[in-house]
Coordinates of C-alpha atoms and ligand atoms in Angstrom, one line a residue:
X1 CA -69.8 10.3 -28.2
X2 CA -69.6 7.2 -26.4
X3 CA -70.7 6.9 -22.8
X4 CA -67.9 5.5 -20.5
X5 CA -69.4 2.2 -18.8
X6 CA -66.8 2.9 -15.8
X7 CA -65.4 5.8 -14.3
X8 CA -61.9 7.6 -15.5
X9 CA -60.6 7.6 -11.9
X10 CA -61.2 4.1 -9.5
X11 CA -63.5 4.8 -6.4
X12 CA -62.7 3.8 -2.8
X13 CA -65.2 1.1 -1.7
X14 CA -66.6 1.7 1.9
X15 CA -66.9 -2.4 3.1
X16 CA -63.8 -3.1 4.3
X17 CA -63.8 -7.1 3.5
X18 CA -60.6 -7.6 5.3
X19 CA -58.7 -5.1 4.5
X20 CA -56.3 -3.4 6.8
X21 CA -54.1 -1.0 4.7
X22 CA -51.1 1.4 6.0
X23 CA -48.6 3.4 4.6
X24 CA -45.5 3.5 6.3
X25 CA -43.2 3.5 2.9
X26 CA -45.1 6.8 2.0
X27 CA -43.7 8.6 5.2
X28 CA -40.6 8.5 3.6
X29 CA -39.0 11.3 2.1
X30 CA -41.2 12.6 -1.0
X31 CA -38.4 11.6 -3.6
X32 CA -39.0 8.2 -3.1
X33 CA -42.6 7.6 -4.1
X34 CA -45.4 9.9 -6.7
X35 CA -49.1 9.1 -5.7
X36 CA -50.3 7.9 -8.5
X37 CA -53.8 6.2 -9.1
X38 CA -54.7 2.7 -11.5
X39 CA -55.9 3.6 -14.9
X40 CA -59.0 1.9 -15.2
X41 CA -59.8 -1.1 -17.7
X42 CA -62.7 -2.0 -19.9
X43 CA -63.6 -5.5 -18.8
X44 CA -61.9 -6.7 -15.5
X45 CA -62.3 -10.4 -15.3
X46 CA -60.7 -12.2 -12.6
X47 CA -58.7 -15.6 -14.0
X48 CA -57.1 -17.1 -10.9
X49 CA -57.8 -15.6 -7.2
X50 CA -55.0 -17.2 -4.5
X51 CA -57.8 -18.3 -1.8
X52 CA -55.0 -19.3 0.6
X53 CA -53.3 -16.6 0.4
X54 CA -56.3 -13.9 0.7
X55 CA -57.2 -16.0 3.8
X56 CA -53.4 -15.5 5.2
X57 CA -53.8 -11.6 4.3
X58 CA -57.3 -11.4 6.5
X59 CA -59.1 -10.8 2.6
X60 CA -62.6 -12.2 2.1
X61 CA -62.2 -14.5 -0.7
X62 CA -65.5 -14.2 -1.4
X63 CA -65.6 -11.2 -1.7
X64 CA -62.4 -11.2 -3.8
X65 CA -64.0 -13.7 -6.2
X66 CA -67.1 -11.4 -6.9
X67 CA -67.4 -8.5 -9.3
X68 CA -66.4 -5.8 -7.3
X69 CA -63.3 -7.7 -6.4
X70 CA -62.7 -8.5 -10.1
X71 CA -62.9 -4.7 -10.5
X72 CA -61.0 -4.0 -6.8
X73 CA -57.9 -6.6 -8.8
X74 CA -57.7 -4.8 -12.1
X75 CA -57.9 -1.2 -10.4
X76 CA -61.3 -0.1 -11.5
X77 CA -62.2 0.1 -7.6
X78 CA -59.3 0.6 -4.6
X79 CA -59.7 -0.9 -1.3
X80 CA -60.9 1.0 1.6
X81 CA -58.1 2.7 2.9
X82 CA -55.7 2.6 0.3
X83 CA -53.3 5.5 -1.0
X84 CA -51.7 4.4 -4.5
X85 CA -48.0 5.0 -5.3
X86 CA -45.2 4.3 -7.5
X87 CA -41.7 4.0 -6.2
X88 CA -38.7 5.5 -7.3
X89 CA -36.1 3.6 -7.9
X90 CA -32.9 3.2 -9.6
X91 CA -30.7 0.0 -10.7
X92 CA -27.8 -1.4 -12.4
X93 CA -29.4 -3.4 -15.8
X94 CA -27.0 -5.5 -16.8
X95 CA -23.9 -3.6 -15.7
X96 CA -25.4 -0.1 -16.4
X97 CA -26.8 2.7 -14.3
X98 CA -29.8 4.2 -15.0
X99 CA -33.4 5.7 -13.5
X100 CA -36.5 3.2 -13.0
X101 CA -39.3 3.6 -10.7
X102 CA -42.2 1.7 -10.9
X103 CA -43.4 2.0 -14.8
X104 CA -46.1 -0.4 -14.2
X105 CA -46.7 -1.3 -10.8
X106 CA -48.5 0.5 -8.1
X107 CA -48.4 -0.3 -4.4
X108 CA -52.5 0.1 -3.2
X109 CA -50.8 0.1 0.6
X110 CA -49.5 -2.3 3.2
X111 CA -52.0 -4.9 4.2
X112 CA -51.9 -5.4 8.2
X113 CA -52.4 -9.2 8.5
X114 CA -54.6 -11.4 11.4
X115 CA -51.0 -12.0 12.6
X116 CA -50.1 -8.5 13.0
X117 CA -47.8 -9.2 9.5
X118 CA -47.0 -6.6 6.9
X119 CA -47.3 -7.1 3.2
X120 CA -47.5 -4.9 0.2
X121 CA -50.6 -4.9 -2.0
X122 CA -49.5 -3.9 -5.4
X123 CA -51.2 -3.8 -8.9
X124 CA -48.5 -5.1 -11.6
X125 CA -49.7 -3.6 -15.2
X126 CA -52.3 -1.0 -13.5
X127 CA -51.4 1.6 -16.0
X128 CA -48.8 4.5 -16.7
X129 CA -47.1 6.2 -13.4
X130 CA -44.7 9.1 -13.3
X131 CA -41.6 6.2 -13.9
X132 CA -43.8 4.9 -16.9
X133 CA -40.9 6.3 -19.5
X134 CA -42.3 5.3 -23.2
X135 CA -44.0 2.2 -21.4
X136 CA -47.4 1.8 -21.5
X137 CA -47.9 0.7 -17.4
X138 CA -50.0 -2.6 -18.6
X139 CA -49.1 -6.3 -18.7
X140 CA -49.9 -9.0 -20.7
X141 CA -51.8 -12.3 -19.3
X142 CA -49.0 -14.8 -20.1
X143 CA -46.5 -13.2 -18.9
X144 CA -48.5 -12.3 -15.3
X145 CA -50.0 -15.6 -15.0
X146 CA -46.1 -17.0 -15.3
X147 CA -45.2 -15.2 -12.4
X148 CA -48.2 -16.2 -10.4
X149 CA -47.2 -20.1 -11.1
X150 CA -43.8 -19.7 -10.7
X151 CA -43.3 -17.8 -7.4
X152 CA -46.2 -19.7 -5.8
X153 CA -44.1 -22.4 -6.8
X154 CA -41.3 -20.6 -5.3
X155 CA -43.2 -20.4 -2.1
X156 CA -43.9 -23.9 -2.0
X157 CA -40.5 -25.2 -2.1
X158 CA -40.2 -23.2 1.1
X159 CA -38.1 -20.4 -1.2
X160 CA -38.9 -16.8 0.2
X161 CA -40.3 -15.1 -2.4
X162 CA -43.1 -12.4 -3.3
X163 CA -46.4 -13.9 -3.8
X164 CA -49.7 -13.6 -6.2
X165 CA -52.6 -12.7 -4.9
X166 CA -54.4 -12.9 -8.4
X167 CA -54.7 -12.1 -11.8
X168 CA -57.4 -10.4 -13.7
X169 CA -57.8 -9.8 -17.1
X170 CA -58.4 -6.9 -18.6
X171 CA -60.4 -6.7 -21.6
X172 CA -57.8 -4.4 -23.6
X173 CA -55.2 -5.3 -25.5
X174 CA -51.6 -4.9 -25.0
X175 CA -49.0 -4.6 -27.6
X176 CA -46.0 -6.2 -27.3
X177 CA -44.7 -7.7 -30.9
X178 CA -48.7 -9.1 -31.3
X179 CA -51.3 -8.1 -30.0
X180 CA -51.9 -9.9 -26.3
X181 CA -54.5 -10.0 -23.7
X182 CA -54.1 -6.7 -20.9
X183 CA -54.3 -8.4 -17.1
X184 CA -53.1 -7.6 -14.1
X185 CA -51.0 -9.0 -11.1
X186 CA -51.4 -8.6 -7.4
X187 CA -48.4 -9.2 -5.9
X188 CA -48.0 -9.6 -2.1
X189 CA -44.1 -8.6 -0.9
X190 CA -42.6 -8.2 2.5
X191 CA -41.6 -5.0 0.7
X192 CA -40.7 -3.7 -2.2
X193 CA -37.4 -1.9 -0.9
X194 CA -34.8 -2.7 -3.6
X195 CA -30.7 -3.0 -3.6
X196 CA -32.2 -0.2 -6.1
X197 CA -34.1 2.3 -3.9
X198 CA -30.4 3.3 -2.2
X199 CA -29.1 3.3 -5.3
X200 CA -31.8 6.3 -6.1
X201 CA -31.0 7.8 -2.8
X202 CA -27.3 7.9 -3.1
X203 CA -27.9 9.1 -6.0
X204 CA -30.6 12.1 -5.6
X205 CA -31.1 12.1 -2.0
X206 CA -28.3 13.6 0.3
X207 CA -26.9 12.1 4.0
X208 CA -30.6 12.7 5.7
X209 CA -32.6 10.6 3.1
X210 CA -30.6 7.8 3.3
X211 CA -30.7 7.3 7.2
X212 CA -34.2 7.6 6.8
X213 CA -33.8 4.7 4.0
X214 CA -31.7 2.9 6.4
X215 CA -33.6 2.8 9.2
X216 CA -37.0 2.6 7.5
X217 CA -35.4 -0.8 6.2
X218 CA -34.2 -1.8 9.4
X219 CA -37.7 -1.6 10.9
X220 CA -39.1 -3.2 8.5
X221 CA -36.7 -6.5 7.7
X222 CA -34.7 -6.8 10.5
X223 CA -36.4 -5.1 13.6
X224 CA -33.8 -8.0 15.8
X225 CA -30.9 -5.7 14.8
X226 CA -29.6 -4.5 18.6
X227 CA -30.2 -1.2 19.0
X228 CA -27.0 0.0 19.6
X229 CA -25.7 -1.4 16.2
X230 CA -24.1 0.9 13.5
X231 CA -27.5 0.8 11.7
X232 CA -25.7 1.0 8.0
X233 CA -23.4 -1.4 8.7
X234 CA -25.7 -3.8 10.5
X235 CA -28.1 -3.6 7.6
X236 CA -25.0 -4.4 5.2
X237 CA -24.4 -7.7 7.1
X238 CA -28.6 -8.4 7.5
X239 CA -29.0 -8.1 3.5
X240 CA -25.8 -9.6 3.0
X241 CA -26.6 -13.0 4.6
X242 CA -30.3 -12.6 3.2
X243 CA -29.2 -13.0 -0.4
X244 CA -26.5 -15.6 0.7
X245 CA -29.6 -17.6 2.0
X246 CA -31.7 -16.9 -1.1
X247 CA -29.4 -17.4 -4.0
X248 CA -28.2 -20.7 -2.2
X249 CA -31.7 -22.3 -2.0
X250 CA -32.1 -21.2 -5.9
X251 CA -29.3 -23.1 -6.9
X252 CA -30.2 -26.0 -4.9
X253 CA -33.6 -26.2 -7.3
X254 CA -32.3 -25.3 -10.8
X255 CA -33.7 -21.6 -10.4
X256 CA -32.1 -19.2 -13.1
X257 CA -33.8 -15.6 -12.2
X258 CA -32.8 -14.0 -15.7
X259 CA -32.1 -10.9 -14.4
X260 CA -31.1 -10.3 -11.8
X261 CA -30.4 -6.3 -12.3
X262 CA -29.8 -4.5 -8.8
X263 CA -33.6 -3.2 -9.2
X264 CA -34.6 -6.8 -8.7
X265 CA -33.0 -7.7 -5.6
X266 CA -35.1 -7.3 -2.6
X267 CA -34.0 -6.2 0.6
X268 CA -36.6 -8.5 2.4
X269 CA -34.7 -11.6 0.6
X270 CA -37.3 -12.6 -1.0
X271 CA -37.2 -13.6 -4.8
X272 CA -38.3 -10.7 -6.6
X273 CA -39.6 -9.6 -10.4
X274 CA -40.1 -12.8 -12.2
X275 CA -39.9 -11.9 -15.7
X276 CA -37.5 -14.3 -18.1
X277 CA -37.0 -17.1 -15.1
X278 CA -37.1 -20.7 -15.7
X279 CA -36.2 -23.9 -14.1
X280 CA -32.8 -25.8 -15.2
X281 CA -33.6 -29.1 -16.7
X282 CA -30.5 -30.5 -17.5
X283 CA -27.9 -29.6 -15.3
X284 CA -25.3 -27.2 -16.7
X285 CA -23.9 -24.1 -14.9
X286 CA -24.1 -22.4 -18.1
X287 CA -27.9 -22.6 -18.7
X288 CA -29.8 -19.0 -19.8
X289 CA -32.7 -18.8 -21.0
X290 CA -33.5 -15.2 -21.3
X291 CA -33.3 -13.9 -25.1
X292 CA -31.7 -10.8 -24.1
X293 CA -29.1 -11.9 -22.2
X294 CA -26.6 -12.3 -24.9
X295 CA -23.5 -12.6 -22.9
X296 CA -24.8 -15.3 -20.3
X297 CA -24.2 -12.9 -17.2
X298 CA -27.0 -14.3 -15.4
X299 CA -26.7 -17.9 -16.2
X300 CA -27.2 -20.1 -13.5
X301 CA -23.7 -20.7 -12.7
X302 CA -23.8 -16.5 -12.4
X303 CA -25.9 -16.1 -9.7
X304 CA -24.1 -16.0 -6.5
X305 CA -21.1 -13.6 -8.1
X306 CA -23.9 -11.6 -9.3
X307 CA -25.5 -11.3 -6.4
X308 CA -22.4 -10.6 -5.0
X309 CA -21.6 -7.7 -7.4
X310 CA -24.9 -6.6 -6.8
X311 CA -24.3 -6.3 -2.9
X312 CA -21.0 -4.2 -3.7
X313 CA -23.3 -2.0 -5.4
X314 CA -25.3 -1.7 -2.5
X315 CA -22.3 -1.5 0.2
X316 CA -21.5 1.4 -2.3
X317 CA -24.4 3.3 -1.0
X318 CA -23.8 3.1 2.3
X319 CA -20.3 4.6 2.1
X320 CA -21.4 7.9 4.0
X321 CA -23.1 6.4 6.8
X322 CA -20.6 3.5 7.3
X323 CA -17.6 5.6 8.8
X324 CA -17.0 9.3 8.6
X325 CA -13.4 9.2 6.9
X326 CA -14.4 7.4 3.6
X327 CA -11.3 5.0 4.1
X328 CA -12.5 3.6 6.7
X329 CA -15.8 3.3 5.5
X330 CA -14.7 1.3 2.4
X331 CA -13.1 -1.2 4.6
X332 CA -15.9 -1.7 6.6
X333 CA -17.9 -2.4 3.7
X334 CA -15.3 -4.4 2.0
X335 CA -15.0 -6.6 5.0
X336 CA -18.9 -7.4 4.8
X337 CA -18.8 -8.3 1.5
X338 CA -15.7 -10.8 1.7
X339 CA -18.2 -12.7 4.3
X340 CA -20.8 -13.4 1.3
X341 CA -19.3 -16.4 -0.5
X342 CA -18.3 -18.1 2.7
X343 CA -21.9 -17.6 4.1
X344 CA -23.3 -18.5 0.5
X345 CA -20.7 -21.6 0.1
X346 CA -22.3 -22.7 3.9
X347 CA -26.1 -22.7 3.1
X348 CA -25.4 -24.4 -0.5
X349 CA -23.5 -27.0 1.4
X350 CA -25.6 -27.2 4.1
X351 CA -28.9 -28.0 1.4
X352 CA -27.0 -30.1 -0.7
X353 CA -26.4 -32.5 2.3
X354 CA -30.4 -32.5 2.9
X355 CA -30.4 -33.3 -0.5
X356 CA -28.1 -36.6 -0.1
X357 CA -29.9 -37.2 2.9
X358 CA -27.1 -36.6 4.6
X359 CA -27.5 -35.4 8.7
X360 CA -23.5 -35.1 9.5
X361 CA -21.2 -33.3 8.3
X362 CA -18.1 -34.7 6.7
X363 CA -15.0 -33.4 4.8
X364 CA -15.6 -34.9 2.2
X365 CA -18.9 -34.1 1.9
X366 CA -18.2 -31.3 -0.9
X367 CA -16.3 -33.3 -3.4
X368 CA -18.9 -36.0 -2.9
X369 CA -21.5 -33.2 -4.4
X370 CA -19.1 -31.8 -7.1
X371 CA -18.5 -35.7 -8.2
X372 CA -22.3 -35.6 -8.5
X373 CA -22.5 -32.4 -10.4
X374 CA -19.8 -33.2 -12.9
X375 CA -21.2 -36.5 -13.7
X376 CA -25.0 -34.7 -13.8
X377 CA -23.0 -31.9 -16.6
X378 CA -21.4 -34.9 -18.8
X379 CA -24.5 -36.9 -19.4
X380 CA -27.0 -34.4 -19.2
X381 CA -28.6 -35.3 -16.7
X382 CA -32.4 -33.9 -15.0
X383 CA -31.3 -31.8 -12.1
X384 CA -34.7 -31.8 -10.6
X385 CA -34.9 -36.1 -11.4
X386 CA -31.6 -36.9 -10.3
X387 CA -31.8 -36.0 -7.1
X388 CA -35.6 -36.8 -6.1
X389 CA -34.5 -40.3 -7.9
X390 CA -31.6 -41.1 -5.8
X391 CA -32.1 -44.2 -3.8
X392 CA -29.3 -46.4 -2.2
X393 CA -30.9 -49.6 -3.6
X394 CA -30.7 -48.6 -7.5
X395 CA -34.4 -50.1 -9.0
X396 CA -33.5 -52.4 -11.2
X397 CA -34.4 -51.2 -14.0
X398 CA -32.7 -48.1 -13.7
X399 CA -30.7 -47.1 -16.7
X400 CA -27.5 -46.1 -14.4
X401 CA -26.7 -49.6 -13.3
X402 CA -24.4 -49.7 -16.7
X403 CA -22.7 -46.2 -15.8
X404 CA -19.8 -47.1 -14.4
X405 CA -19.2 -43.2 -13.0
X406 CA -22.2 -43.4 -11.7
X407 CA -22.3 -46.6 -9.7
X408 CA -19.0 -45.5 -8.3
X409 CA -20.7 -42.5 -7.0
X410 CA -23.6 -44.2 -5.8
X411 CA -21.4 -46.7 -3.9
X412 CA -19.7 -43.8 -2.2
X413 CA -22.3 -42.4 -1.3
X414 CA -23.8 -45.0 0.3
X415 CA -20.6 -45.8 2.0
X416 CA -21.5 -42.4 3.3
X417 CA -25.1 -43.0 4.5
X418 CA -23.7 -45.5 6.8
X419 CA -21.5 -43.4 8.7
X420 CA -24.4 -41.7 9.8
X421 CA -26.4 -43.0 12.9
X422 CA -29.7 -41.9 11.1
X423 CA -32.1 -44.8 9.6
X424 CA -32.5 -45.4 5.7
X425 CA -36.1 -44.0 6.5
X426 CA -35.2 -40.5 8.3
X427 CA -32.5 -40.1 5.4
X428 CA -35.2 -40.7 2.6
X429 CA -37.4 -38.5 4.5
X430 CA -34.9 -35.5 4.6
X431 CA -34.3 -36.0 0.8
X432 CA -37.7 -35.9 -0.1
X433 CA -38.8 -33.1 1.8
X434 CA -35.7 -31.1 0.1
X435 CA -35.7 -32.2 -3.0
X436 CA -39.1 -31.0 -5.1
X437 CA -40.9 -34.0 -7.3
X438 CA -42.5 -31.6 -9.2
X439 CA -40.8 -28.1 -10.7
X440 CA -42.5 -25.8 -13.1
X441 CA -41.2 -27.5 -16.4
X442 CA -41.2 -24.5 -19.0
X443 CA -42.5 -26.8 -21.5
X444 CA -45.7 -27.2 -19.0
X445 CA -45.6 -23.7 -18.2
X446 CA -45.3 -22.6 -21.7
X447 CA -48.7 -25.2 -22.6
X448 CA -51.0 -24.0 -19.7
X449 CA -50.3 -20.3 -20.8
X450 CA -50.6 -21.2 -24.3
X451 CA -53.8 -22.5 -23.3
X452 CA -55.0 -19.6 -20.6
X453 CA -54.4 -17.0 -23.8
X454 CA -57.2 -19.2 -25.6
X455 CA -59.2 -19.1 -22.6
X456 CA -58.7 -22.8 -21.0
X457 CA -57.4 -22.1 -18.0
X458 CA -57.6 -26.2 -17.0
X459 CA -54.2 -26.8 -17.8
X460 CA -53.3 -23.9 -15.7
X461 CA -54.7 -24.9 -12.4
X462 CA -53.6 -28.4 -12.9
X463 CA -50.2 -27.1 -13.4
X464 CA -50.9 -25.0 -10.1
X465 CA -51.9 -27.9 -8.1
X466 CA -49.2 -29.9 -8.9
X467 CA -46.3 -27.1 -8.3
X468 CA -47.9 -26.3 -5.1
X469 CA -47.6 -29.5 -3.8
X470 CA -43.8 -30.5 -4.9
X471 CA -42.5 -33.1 -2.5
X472 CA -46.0 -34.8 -2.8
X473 CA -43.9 -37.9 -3.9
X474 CA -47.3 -40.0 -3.2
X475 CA -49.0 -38.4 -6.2
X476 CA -48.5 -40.3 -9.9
X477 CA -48.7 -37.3 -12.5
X478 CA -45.7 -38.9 -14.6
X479 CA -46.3 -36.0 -17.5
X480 CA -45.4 -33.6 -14.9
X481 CA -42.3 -35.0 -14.0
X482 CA -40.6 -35.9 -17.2
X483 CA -37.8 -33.1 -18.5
X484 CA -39.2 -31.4 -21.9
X485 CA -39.3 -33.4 -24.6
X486 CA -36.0 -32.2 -26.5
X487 CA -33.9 -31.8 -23.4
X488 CA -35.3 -28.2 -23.2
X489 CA -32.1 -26.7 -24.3
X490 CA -33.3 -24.3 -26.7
X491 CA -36.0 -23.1 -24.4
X492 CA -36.2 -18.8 -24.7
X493 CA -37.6 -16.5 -22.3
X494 CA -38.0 -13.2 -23.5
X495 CA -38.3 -9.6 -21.4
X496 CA -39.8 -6.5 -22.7
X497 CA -43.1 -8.4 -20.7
Ligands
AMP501 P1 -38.3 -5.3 -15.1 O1 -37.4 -5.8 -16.2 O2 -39.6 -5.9 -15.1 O3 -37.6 -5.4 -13.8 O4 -38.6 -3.8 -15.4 C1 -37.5 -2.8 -15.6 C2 -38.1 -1.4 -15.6 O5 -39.0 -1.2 -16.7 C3 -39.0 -1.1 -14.3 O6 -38.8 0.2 -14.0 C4 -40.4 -1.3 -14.8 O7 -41.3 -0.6 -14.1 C5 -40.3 -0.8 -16.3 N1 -41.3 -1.4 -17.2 C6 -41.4 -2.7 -17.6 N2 -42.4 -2.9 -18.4 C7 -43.1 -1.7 -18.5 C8 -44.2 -1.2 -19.2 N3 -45.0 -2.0 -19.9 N4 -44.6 0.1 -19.0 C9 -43.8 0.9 -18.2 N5 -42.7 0.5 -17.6 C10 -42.3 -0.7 -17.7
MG502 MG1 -38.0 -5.0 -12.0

């Protein structure tokens, strides 16, 4: 028989190297979490440590970077201090109810930061939990390292989004179609309350359990709500113009989410489960990219009815607690959510102007966009380079000068630049600083992963350094800027990660 090299069940270590861990979501009623610990792993390795962030959280990077936080990232140690969950959860997957929970993921505790901040610490692919189903509760390194690049890219453009602590490899395999490389993800979330977590409550939990849900959430997101609010109903409007917020800035960078199932919309607003995401190249509201999603219901052009279904989903919820004659209630929470497209309509507009470079607000300013946008869907045109390429002195050897649609809309907008009492130099500052250089490109994504799997991980932090700096409009890396090769349009992402 051979003799395990590390123990069945991880061990607490005693040094506390930072950490600061509490447990407030685990107060809450017992249906909504199952104390579950990491299944350990043969070989952790660690493959990327986020010294920035561990520095943010009040974490020793050093201490990260060693062996016993290798071990500490894969779950063959836990923290000091930390009490391992799953949460329950439940969601609408394209469309349809059903069950979740965390399958894969398990929260170590809420890290208390320098600041007096609260994060989740959670292990993504740390082994089978209660919610597991016929999943086997690990990850594989691609598709872990692509969330790590992507949301830190995410966070970079100034998008609020979870973060990535690290990932660390495994030593076991996974098996997906092929065999693949086990690893594992820390992610760092404001929380990981979902539009899903109510939906388990309404579901299985009666009146009490979902005031508890309700103010729990309040605390926790929006502590400015006035006390003598109707909590429900002020937590409807918070989320509500959260997700207006979020979905806008997305579509002001090319960001298609995937899927964007009620189980992967946050409460906090922060862009949540990266799993079949990519960046738009050329610009067409119709653009998926996930294999599964047949019908196009989270195509780009998707996203802020989605969202908007989604939040009906959650107003749903709320019923009982909004009003006591259910009427009433249903008004209340129709009224909120006739506020979303107006609120999501004024922060698009409102970043498409930074875009232009524009400070004031005309009129006109929205069919001066859409005349953009059309002419962007005709030719085929680089989101991303179109706007961090607009100048109102053409270069001369730009390719436009004989588009006659174009130079009509650059003239315009130029007319419009000089309405404004802001310099040529504060209006190219405002564009540049909202309009990223440098985007993931999934061809670049898909190489540095390629390459990670065969154990380069070069291309992987150059990728990273680039994506976290993306309005560095002083760097040269032309290869990072150029769209994919073939226009990208046949780029897949697949699920099932
Ligand atoms: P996602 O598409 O990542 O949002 O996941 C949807 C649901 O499937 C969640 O409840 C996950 O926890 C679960 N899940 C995904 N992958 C696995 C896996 N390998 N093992 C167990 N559960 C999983
Ligand atoms: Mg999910």
């Amino acid at each position: 028989m051979a003799i395990p090299t590390s123990p069945s069940t991880p061990v607490s270590l005693t040094a506390s190297a930072g950490w600061r861990l509490e447990h407030s979501y685990a107060q809450l009623p017992a249906l909504f979490h199952a104390s579950v610990a990491p299944t350990t792993v043969t070989a952790p390795r660690l493959v990327r440590l986020n010294r920035p962030l561990a520095a943010e959280l009040g974490l020793d990077a050093d201490a990260l970077a060693g062996d016993e936080g290798a071990a500490l990232l894969a779950g063959n140690r836990l923290p000091p201090g930390a009490a391992p969950l799953a949460q329950a959860y439940a969601g609408h997957q394209y469309g349809h109810f059903t069950t979740l929970g965390d399958g894969r993921a398990i929260l170590l505790g809420e890290q208390i930061t320098p600041r007096g901040e609260r994060f989740d610490v959670q292990l993504k692919g740390a082994g089978p939990t209660p919610y597991s189903r016929r999943g086997d509760g690990r990850a594989a390194l691609g598709p872990m390292l692509r969330e790590y690049v992507i949301s830190e890219a995410m966070h970079a453009m100034g998008i609020p989004t979870t973060r990535s602590l690290a990932v660390a490899s495994t030593g076991d395999p996974v098996w997906r179609e092929d065999e693949l490389p086990g690893a594992v993800l820390t992610r760092v979330a404001a929380s990981h309350l979902r539009v899903g977590t109510f939906e388990w409550a309404a579901a299985r939990g009666d009146a009490t359990t979902l005031r508890a849900l309700v103010d729990y959430t309040l605390q926790r997101h929006f502590p400015d709500v006035p006390a003598d609010a109707q909590p429900a109903t002020a937590l409807l409007n918070a989320v509500i113009e959260r997700q207006a917020a979020l979905i806008a800035r997305w579509m002001l960078v090319g960001f298609v989410h995937g899927v964007m199932n009620t189980d992967n919309m946050a409460l906090s607003g922060e862009t949540i489960d990266y799993g079949p995401c990519a960046f738009m190249d050329a610009y067409d509201p119709a653009t998926v990219f996930s294999s599964i999603d047949r019908q196009g219901r989270y195509a780009y052009g998707n996203q802020p009815g989605i969202a908007q279904w989604n939040l009906a989903r959650f107003a749903e919820t709320l019923i009982p607690l909004l009003h006591a004659e259910e009427e009433r209630a249903v008004a209340v929470a129709t009224e909120a959510l006739g506020v979303f497209a107006q609120r999501f309509q004024h922060h698009w507009l409102a970043g498409m102007r930074r875009k232009l470079g524009l400070f004031t607000e005309e009129p006109d300013d929205r069919a001066l966009v859409e005349a953009l946008l059309a002419w962007m869907q005709q030719t085929k045109a680089d989101f991303t380079n179109t706007f961090a390429e607009l100048e109102p002195a053409m270069p001369p050897a730009d390719p436009r000068h004989t588009d006659a649609e174009f130079v009509r809309w650059h003239g315009r907008w130029v007319d419009r630049l000089g309405r404004q009492p802001q310099t040529a130099a504060e209006s190219a500052q405002l564009r540049r600083s909202h309009n990223p250089a440098f985007i993931p490109r999934n061809h670049l994504v898909e190489d540095a992963l390629a390459s990670a799997e065969k154990g380069d991980l070069n291309p992987m932090e150059q990728l990273l350094q680039i994506v976290t700096a993306p309005y560095d409009y002083e760097r040269v890396a032309r290869d990072y800027r150029a769209p994919a090769p073939d226009g990208g349009e046949r780029y897949r992402t697949f699920c099932g990660t």
